[in-house]
mmCIF file of C-alpha atoms in Angstrom:
data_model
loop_
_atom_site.group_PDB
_atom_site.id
_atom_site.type_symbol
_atom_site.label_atom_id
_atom_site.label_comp_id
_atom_site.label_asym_id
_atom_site.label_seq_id
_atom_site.Cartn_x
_atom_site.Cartn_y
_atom_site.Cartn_z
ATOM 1 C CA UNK A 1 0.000 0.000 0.000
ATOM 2 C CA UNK A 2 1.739 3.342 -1.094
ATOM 3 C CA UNK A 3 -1.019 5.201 -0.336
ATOM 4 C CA UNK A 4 -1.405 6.059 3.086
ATOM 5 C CA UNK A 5 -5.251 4.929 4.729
ATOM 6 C CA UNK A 6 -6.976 7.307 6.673
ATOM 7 C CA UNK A 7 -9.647 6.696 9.712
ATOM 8 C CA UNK A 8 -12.723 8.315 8.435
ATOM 9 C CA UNK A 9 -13.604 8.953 12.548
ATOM 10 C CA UNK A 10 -10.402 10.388 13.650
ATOM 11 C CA UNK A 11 -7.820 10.592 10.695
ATOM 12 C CA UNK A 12 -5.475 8.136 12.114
ATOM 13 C CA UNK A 13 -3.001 6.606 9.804
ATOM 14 C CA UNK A 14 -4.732 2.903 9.512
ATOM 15 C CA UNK A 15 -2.235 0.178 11.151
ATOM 16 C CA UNK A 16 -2.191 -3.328 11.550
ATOM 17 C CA UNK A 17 1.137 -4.625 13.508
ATOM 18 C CA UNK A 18 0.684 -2.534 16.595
ATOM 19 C CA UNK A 19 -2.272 -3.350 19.201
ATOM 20 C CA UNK A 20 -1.340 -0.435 21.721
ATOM 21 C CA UNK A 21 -0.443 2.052 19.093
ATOM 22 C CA UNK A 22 -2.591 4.637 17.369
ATOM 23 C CA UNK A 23 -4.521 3.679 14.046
ATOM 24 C CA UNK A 24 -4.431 0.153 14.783
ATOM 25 C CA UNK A 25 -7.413 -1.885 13.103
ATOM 26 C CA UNK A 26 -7.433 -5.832 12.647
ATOM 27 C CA UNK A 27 -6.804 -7.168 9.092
ATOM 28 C CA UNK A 28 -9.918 -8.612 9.257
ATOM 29 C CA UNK A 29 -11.640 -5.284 9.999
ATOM 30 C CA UNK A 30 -9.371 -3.328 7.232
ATOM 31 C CA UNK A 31 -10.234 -5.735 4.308
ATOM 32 C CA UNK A 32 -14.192 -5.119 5.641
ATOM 33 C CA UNK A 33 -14.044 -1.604 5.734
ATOM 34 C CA UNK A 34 -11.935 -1.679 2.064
ATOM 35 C CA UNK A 35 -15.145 -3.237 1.010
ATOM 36 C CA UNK A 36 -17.530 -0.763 2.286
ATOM 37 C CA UNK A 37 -14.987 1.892 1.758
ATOM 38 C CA UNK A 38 -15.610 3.155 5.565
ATOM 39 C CA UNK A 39 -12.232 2.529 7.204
ATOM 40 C CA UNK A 40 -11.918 3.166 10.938
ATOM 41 C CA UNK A 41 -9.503 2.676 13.653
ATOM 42 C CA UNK A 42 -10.430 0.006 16.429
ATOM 43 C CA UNK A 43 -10.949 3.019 18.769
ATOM 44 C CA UNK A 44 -13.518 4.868 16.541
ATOM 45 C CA UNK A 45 -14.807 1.608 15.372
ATOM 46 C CA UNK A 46 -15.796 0.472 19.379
ATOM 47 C CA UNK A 47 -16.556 4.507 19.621
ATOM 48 C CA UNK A 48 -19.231 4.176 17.363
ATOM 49 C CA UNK A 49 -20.948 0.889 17.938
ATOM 50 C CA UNK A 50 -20.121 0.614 21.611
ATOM 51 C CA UNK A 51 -19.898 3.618 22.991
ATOM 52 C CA UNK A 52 -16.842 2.788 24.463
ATOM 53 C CA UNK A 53 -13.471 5.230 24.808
ATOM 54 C CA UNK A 54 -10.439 3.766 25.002
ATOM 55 C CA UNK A 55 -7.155 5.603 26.011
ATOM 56 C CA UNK A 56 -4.509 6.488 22.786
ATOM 57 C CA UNK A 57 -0.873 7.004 23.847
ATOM 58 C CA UNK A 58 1.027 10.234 22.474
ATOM 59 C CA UNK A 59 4.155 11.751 22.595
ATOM 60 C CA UNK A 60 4.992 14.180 25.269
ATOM 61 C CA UNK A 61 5.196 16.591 22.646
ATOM 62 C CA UNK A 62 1.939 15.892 21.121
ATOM 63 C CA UNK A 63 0.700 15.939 24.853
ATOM 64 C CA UNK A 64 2.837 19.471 25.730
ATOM 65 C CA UNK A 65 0.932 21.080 22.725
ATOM 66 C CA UNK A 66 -2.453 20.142 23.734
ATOM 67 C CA UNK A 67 -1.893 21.460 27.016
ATOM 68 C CA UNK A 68 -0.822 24.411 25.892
ATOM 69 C CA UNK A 69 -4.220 24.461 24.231
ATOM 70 C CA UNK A 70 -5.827 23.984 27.721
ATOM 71 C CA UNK A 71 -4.131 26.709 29.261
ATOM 72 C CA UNK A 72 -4.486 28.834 26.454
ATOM 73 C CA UNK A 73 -8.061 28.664 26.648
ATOM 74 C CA UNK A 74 -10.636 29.619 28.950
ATOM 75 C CA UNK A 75 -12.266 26.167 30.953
ATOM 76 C CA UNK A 76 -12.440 24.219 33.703
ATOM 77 C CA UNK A 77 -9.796 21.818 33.827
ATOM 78 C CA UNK A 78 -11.074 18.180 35.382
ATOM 79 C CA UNK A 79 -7.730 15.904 36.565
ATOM 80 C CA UNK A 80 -8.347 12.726 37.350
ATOM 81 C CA UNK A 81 -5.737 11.072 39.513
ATOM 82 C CA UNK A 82 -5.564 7.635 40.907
ATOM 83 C CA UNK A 83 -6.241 7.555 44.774
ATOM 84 C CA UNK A 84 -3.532 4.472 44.989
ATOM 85 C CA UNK A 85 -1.048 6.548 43.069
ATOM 86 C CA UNK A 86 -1.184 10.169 43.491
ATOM 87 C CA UNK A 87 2.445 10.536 42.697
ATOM 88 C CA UNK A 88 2.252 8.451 39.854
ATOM 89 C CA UNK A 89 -1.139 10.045 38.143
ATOM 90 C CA UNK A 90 0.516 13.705 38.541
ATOM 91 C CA UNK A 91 1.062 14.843 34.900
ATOM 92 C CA UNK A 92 4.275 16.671 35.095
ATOM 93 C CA UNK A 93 3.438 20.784 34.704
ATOM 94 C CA UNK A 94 0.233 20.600 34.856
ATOM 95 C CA UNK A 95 -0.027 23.488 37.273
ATOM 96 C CA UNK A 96 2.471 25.996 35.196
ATOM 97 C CA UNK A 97 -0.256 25.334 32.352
ATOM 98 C CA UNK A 98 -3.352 25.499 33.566
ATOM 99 C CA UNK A 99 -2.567 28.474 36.017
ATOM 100 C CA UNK A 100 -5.246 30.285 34.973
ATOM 101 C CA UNK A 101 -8.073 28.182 35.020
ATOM 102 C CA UNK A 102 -10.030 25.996 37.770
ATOM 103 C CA UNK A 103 -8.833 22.853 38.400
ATOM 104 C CA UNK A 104 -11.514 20.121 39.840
ATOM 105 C CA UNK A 105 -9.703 17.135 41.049
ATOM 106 C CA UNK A 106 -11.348 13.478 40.804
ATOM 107 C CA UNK A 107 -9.772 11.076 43.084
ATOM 108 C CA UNK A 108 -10.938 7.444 41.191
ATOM 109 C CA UNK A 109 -10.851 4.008 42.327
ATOM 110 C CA UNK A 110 -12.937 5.253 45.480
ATOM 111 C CA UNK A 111 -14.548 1.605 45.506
ATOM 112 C CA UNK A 112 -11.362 -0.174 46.047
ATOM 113 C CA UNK A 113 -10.626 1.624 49.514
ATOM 114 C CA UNK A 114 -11.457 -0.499 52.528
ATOM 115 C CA UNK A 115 -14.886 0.332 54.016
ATOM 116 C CA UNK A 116 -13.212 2.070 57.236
ATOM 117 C CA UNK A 117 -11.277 4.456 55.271
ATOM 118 C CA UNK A 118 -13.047 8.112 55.708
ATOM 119 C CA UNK A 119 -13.226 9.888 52.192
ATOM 120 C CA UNK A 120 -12.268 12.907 54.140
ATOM 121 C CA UNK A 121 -9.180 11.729 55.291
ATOM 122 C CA UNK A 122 -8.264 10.696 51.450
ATOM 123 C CA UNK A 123 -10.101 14.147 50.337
ATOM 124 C CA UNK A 124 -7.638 15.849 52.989
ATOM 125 C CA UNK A 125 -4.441 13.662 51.683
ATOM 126 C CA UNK A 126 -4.984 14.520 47.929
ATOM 127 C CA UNK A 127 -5.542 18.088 48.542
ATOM 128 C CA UNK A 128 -2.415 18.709 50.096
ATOM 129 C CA UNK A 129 -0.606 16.158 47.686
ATOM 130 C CA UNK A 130 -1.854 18.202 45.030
ATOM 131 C CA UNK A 131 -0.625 21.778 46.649
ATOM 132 C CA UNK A 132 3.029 20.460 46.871
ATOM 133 C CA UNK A 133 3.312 20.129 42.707
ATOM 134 C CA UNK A 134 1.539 23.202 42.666
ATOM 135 C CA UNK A 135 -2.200 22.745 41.620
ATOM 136 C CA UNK A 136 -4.687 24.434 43.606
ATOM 137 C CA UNK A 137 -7.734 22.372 42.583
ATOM 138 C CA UNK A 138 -11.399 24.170 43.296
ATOM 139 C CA UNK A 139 -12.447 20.984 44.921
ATOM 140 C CA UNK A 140 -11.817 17.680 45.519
ATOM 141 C CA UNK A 141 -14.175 14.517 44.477
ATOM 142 C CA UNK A 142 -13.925 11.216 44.896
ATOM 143 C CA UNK A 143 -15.205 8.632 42.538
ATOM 144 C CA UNK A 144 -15.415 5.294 41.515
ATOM 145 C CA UNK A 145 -15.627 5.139 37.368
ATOM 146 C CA UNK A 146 -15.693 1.585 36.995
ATOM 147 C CA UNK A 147 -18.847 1.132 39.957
ATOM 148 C CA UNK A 148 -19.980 4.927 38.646
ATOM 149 C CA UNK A 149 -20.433 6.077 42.270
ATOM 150 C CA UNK A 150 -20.698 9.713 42.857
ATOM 151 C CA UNK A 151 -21.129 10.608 38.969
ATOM 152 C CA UNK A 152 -24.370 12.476 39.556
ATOM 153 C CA UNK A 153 -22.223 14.805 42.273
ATOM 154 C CA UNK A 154 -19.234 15.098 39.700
ATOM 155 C CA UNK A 155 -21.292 16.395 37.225
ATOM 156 C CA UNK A 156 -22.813 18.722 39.689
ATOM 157 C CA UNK A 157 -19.763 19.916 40.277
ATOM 158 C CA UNK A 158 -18.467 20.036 37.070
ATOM 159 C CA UNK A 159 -21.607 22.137 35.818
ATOM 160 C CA UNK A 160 -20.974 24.515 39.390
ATOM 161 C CA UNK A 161 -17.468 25.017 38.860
ATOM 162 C CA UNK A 162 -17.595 25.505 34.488
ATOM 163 C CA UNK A 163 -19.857 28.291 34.727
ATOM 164 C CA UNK A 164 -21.051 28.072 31.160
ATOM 165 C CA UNK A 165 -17.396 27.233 30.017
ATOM 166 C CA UNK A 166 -15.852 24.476 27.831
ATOM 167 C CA UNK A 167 -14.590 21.237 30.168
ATOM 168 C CA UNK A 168 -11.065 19.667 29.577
ATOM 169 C CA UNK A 169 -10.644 16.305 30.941
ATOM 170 C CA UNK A 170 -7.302 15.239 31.690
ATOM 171 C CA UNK A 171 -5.030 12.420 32.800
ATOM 172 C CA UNK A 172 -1.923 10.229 32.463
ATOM 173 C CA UNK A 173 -2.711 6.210 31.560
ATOM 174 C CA UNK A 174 -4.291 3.734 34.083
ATOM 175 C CA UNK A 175 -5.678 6.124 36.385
ATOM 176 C CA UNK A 176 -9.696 5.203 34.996
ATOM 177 C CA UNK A 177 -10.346 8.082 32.871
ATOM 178 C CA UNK A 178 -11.850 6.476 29.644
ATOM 179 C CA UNK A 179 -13.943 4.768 32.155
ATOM 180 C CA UNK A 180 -15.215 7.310 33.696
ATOM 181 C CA UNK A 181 -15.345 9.601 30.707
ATOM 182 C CA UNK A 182 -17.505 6.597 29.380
ATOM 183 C CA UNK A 183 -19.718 7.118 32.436
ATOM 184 C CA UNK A 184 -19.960 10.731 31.583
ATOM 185 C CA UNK A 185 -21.534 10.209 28.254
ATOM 186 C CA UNK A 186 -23.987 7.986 29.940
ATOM 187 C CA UNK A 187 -25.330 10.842 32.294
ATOM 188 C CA UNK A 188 -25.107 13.508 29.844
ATOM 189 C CA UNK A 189 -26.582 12.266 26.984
ATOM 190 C CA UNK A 190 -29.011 9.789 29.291
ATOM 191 C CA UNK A 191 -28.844 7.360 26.054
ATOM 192 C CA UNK A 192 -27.703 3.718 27.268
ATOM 193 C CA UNK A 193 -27.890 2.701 23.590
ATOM 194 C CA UNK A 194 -25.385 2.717 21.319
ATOM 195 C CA UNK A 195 -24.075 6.329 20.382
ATOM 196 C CA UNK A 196 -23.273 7.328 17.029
ATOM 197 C CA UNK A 197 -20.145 9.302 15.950
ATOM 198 C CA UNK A 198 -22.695 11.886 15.018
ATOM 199 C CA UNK A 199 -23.195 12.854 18.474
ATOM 200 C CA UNK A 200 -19.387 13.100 18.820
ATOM 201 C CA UNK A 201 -18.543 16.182 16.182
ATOM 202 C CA UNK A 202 -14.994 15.912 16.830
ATOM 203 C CA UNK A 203 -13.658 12.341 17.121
ATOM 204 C CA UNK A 204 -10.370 13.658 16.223
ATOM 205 C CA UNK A 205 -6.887 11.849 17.385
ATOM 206 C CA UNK A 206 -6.181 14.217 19.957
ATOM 207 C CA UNK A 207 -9.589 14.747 22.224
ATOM 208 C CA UNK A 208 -12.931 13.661 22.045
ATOM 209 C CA UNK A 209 -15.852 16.649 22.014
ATOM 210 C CA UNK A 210 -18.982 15.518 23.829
ATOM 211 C CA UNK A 211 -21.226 18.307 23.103
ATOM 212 C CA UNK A 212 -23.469 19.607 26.062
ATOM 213 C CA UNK A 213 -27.006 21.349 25.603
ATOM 214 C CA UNK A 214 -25.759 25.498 25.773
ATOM 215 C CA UNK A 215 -23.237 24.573 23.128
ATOM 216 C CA UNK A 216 -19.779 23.815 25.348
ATOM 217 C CA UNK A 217 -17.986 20.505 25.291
ATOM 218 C CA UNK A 218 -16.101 18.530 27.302
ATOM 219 C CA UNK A 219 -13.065 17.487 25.609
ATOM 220 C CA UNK A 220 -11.451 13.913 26.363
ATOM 221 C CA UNK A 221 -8.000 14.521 25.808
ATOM 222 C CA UNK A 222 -5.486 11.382 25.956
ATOM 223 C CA UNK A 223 -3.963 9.916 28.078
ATOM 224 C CA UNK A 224 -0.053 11.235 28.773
ATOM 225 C CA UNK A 225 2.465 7.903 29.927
ATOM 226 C CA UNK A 226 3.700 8.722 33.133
ATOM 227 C CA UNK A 227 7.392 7.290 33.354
ATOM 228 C CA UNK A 228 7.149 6.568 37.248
ATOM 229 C CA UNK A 229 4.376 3.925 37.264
ATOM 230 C CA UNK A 230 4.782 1.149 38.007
ATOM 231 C CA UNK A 231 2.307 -0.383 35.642
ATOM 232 C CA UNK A 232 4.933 0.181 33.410
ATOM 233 C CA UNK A 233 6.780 -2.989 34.201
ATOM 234 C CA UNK A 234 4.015 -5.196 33.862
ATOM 235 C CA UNK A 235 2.715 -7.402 31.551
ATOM 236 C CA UNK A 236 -1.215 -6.652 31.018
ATOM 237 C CA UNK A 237 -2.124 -10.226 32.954
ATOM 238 C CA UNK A 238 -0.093 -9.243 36.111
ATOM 239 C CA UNK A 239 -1.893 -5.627 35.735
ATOM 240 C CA UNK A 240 -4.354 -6.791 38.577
ATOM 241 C CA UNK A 241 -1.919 -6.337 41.140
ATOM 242 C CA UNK A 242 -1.659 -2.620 40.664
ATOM 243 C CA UNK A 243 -4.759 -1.922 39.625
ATOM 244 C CA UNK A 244 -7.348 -4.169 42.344
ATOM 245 C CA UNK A 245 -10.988 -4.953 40.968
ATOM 246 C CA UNK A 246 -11.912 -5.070 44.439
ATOM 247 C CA UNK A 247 -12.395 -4.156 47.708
ATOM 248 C CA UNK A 248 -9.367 -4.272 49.805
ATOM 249 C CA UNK A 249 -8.965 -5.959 52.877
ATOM 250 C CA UNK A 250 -6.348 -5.920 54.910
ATOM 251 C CA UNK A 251 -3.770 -7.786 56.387
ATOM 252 C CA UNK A 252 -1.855 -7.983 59.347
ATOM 253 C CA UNK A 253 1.805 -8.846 60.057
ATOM 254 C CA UNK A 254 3.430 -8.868 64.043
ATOM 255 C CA UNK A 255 6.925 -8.623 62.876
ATOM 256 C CA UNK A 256 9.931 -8.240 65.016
ATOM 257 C CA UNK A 257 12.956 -6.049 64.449
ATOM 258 C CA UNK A 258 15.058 -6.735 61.617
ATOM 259 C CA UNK A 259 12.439 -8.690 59.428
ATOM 260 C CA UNK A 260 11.227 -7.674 56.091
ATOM 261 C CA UNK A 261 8.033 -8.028 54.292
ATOM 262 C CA UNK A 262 8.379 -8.520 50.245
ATOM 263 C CA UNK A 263 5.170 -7.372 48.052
ATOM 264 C CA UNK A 264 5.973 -9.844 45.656
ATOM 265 C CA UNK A 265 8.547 -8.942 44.020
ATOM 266 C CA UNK A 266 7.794 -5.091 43.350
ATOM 267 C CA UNK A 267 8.571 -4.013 46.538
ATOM 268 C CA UNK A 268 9.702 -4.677 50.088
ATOM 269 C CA UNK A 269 9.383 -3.287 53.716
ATOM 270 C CA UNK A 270 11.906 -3.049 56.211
ATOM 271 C CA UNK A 271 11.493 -3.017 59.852
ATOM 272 C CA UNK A 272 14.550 -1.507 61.062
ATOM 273 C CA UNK A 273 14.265 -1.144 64.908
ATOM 274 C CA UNK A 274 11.565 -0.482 67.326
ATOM 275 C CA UNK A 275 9.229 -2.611 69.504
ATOM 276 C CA UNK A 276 7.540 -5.744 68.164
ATOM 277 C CA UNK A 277 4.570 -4.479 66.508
ATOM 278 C CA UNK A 278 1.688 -5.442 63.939
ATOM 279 C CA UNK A 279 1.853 -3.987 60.563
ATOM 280 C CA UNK A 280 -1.149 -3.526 58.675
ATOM 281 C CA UNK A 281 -1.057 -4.592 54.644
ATOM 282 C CA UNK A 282 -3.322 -2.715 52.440
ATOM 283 C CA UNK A 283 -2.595 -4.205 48.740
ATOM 284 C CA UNK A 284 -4.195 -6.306 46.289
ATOM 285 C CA UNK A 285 -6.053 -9.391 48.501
ATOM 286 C CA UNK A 286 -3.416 -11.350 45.703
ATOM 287 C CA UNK A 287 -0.295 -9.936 45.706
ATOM 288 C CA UNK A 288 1.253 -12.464 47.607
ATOM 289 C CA UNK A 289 3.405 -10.991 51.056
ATOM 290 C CA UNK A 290 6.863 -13.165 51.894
ATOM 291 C CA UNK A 291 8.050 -12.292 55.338
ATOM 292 C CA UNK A 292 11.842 -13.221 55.731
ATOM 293 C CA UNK A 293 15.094 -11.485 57.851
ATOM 294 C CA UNK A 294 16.410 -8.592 56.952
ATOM 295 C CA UNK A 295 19.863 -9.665 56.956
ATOM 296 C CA UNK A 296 20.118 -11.528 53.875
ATOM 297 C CA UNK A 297 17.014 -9.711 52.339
ATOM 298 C CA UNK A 298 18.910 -8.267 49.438
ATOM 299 C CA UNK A 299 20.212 -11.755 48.617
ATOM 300 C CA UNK A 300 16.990 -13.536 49.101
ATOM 301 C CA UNK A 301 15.438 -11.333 46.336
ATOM 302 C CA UNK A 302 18.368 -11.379 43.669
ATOM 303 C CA UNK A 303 17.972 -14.984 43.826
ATOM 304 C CA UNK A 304 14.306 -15.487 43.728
ATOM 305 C CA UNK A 305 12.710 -12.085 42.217
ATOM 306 C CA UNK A 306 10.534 -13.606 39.089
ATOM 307 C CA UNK A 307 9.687 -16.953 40.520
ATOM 308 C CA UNK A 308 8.941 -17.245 44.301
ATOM 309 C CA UNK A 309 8.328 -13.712 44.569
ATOM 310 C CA UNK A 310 5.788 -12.554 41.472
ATOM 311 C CA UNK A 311 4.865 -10.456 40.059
ATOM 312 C CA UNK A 312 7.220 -9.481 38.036
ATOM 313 C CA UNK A 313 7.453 -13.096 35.720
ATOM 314 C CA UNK A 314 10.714 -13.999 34.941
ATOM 315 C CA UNK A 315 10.721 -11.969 31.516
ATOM 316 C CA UNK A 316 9.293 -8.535 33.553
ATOM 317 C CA UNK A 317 11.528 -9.116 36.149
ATOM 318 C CA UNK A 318 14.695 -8.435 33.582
ATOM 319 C CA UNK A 319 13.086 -5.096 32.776
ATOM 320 C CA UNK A 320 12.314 -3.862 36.468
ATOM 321 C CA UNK A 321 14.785 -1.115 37.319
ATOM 322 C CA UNK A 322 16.332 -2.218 40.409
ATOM 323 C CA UNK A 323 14.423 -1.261 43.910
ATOM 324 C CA UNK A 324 15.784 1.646 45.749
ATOM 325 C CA UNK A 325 15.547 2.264 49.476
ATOM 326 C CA UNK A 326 13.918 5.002 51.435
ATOM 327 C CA UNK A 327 14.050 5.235 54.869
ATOM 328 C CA UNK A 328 11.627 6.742 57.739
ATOM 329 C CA UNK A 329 11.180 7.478 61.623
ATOM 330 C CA UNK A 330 7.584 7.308 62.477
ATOM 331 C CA UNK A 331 6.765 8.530 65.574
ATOM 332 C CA UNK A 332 3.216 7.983 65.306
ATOM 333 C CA UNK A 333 0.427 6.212 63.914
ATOM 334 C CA UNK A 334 1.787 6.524 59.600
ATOM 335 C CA UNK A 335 0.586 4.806 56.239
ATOM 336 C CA UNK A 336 3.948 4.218 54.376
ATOM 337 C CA UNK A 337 2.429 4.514 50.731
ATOM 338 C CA UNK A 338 3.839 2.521 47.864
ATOM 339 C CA UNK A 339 3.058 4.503 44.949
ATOM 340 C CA UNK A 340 0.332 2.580 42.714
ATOM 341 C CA UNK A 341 0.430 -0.797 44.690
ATOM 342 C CA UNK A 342 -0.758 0.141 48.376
ATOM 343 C CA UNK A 343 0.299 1.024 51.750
ATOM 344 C CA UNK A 344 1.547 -0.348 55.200
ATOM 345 C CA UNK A 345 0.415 1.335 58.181
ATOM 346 C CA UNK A 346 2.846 1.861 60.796
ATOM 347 C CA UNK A 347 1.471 1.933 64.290
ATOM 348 C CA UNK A 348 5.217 3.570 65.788
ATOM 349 C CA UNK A 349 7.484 4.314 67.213
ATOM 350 C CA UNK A 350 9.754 2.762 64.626
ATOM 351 C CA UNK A 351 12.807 3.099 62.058
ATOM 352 C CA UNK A 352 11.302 1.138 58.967
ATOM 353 C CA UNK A 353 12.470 1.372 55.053
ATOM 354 C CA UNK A 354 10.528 1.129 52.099
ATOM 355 C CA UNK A 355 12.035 -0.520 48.632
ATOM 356 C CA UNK A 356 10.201 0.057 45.126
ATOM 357 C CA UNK A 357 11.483 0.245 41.357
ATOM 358 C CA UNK A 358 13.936 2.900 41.013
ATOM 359 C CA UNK A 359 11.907 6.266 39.877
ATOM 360 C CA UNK A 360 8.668 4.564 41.701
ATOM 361 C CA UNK A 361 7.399 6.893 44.763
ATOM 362 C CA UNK A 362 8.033 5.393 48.632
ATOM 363 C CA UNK A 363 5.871 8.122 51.057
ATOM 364 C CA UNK A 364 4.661 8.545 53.916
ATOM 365 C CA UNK A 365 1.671 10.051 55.183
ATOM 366 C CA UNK A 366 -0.780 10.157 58.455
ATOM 367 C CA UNK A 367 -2.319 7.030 58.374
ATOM 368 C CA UNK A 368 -6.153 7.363 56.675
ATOM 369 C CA UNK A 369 -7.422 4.668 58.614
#
């Protein structure tokens, strides 16, 4: 084919190698659409008979220019973060280019929290998260896309906080946002049939316009990669473990000095010195926790990181940067946060040290629960 194809829904060069890249369609599906002579990409094509969005991956240039478009216009700016990894869900200068408009922060994966967690405690922790990189959101919502709690509040808010204005909706990869964007459609439009591209003027490469009644949109732009996840590293089966279905429920560990919990094999807890205490787990009720000593812990995990202690598999353990250490003094009753996987909470006093993939956030943080 010299010629190149074109989506007729978003203008995507048509692929067929590349699954995760943009323009990809199945043969099957080109050779159809050949026929008809209405090629589209797999993501207009489930757009338009499904009603389904589905993230596209650009460059950081690509995504630096549409932001620039953001802050160049006048609209409320919706970021949707991932409660389990704040750090990881922050899209890197965000704040120098949206300073001029309001920022409404939605907090997803809501439904995954334990019951006993207070959503003002969370509420409380992403708000002042979000002040240290520099956003000063409007509000604060929490949500749950894929169980589509609170949606009838978020658009309240959203409609509140617009004030007649166009709505940008923004957010790196894996933090929900097709998914809740999906739920969005649902509640605005009220159809729970299949939508046509008709109803979506703009299915263009770069956002999504879903048209509201006085004539704004909001605008589904895509999703940035965020380096510092750790969903990098892992193959889309062993995905789960950083991104739980369901509730979480805890477990808990009496560990002596000098013992050391691994979280499979993407990360590992210390404890350093201090009285025997119990340490509470809050990760995915699979990820499977190996208690061992601490002397001999570095060892232990060279040897068996990829088979005893998954995930990572043997072939995503080669690519897993190597896990650095960060150390704390707790004093008091602390959540030691492992960016995108979970948390240990610390009841103190104690020295303890947390290990994830190099470039993968270890914090700490008054414990929500």
């Amino acid at each position: 084919m010299d010629e190149k194809l074109q989506c007729i829904g978003c203008g995507a060069v048509i692929q067929t190698r590349d699954k995760e890249a943009v323009g990809f369609t199945p043969q099957s599906a080109l050779d159809k659409g050949l026929e008809t002579g209405q090629v589209y990409c797999q993501r207009c094509f489930r757009l338009r008979h499904y009603n389904d969005i589905t993230d596209v991956s650009i460059t950081d240039d690509e995504f630096a220019r549409l932001l620039h478009e953001v802050g160049d216009s006048d609209a409320l700016v919706v970021n949707v973060v991932d409660i389990f990894d704040f750090n990881g869900s922050v899209i890197p200068g965000l704040s120098r280019f949206v300073s001029g408009n309001d920022v409404l922060l939605v907090g997803n994966k809501q439904d995954i929290l334990p019951k006993s967690v207070k959503a003002s405690k969370v509420t409380q922790w992403l708000t002042e998260r979000a002040h240290e990189v520099g956003l000063r959101p409007v509000d604060v919502i929490l949500t749950s896309a894929h169980k589509k709690t609170s949606l009838k509040e978020l658009m309240a808010k959203i409609e509140t906080y617009r004030k007649g204005r166009d709505v940008y909706v923004v957010g790196v990869t894996n933090v929900g946002k097709s998914t809740l964007i999906n739920a969005i459609i649902q509640e605005v439009t009220g159809d729970k049939e299949v939508i046509t591209t008709s109803r979506f003027p703009g299915t263009t490469l770069d956002k999504i316009e879903i048209p509201l009644d006085d004539g704004s949109f909001i605008y589904d732009t895509p999703g940035i990669i965020h380096r510092h996840q750790m969903a990098h590293y892992l193959s889309a089966k062993n995905l789960k473990y950083v991104s739980p279905r369901k509730e979480i429920k805890p477990k808990t560990y009496q560990l002596n000095p000098e013992q050391t919990l691994f979280l499979g094999g993407l990360g590992r807890f210390d404890f350093i010195s201090g009285e025997k205490q119990g340490f509470t787990a809050y990760f995915d009720n699979e990820l499977a926790l190996h208690r061992t000593k601490l002397d001999g812990a570095t060892d232990f995990y060279a040897k068996h990181v990829g088979d005893l202690l998954q995930p990572p598999n043997q072939q995503e353990a080669v690519a897993l940067p190597p896990l650095v250490r960060h150390e704390f003094t707790i004093k008091e009753k602390t959540d030691v946060v492992f960016s995108g996987l979970g948390w240990i909470r610390v009841q103190g006093p104690a020295r303890v040290a947390g290990w994830a993939p190099k470039g993968v956030d270890v914090v700490i943080r008054k414990a929500i629960i």
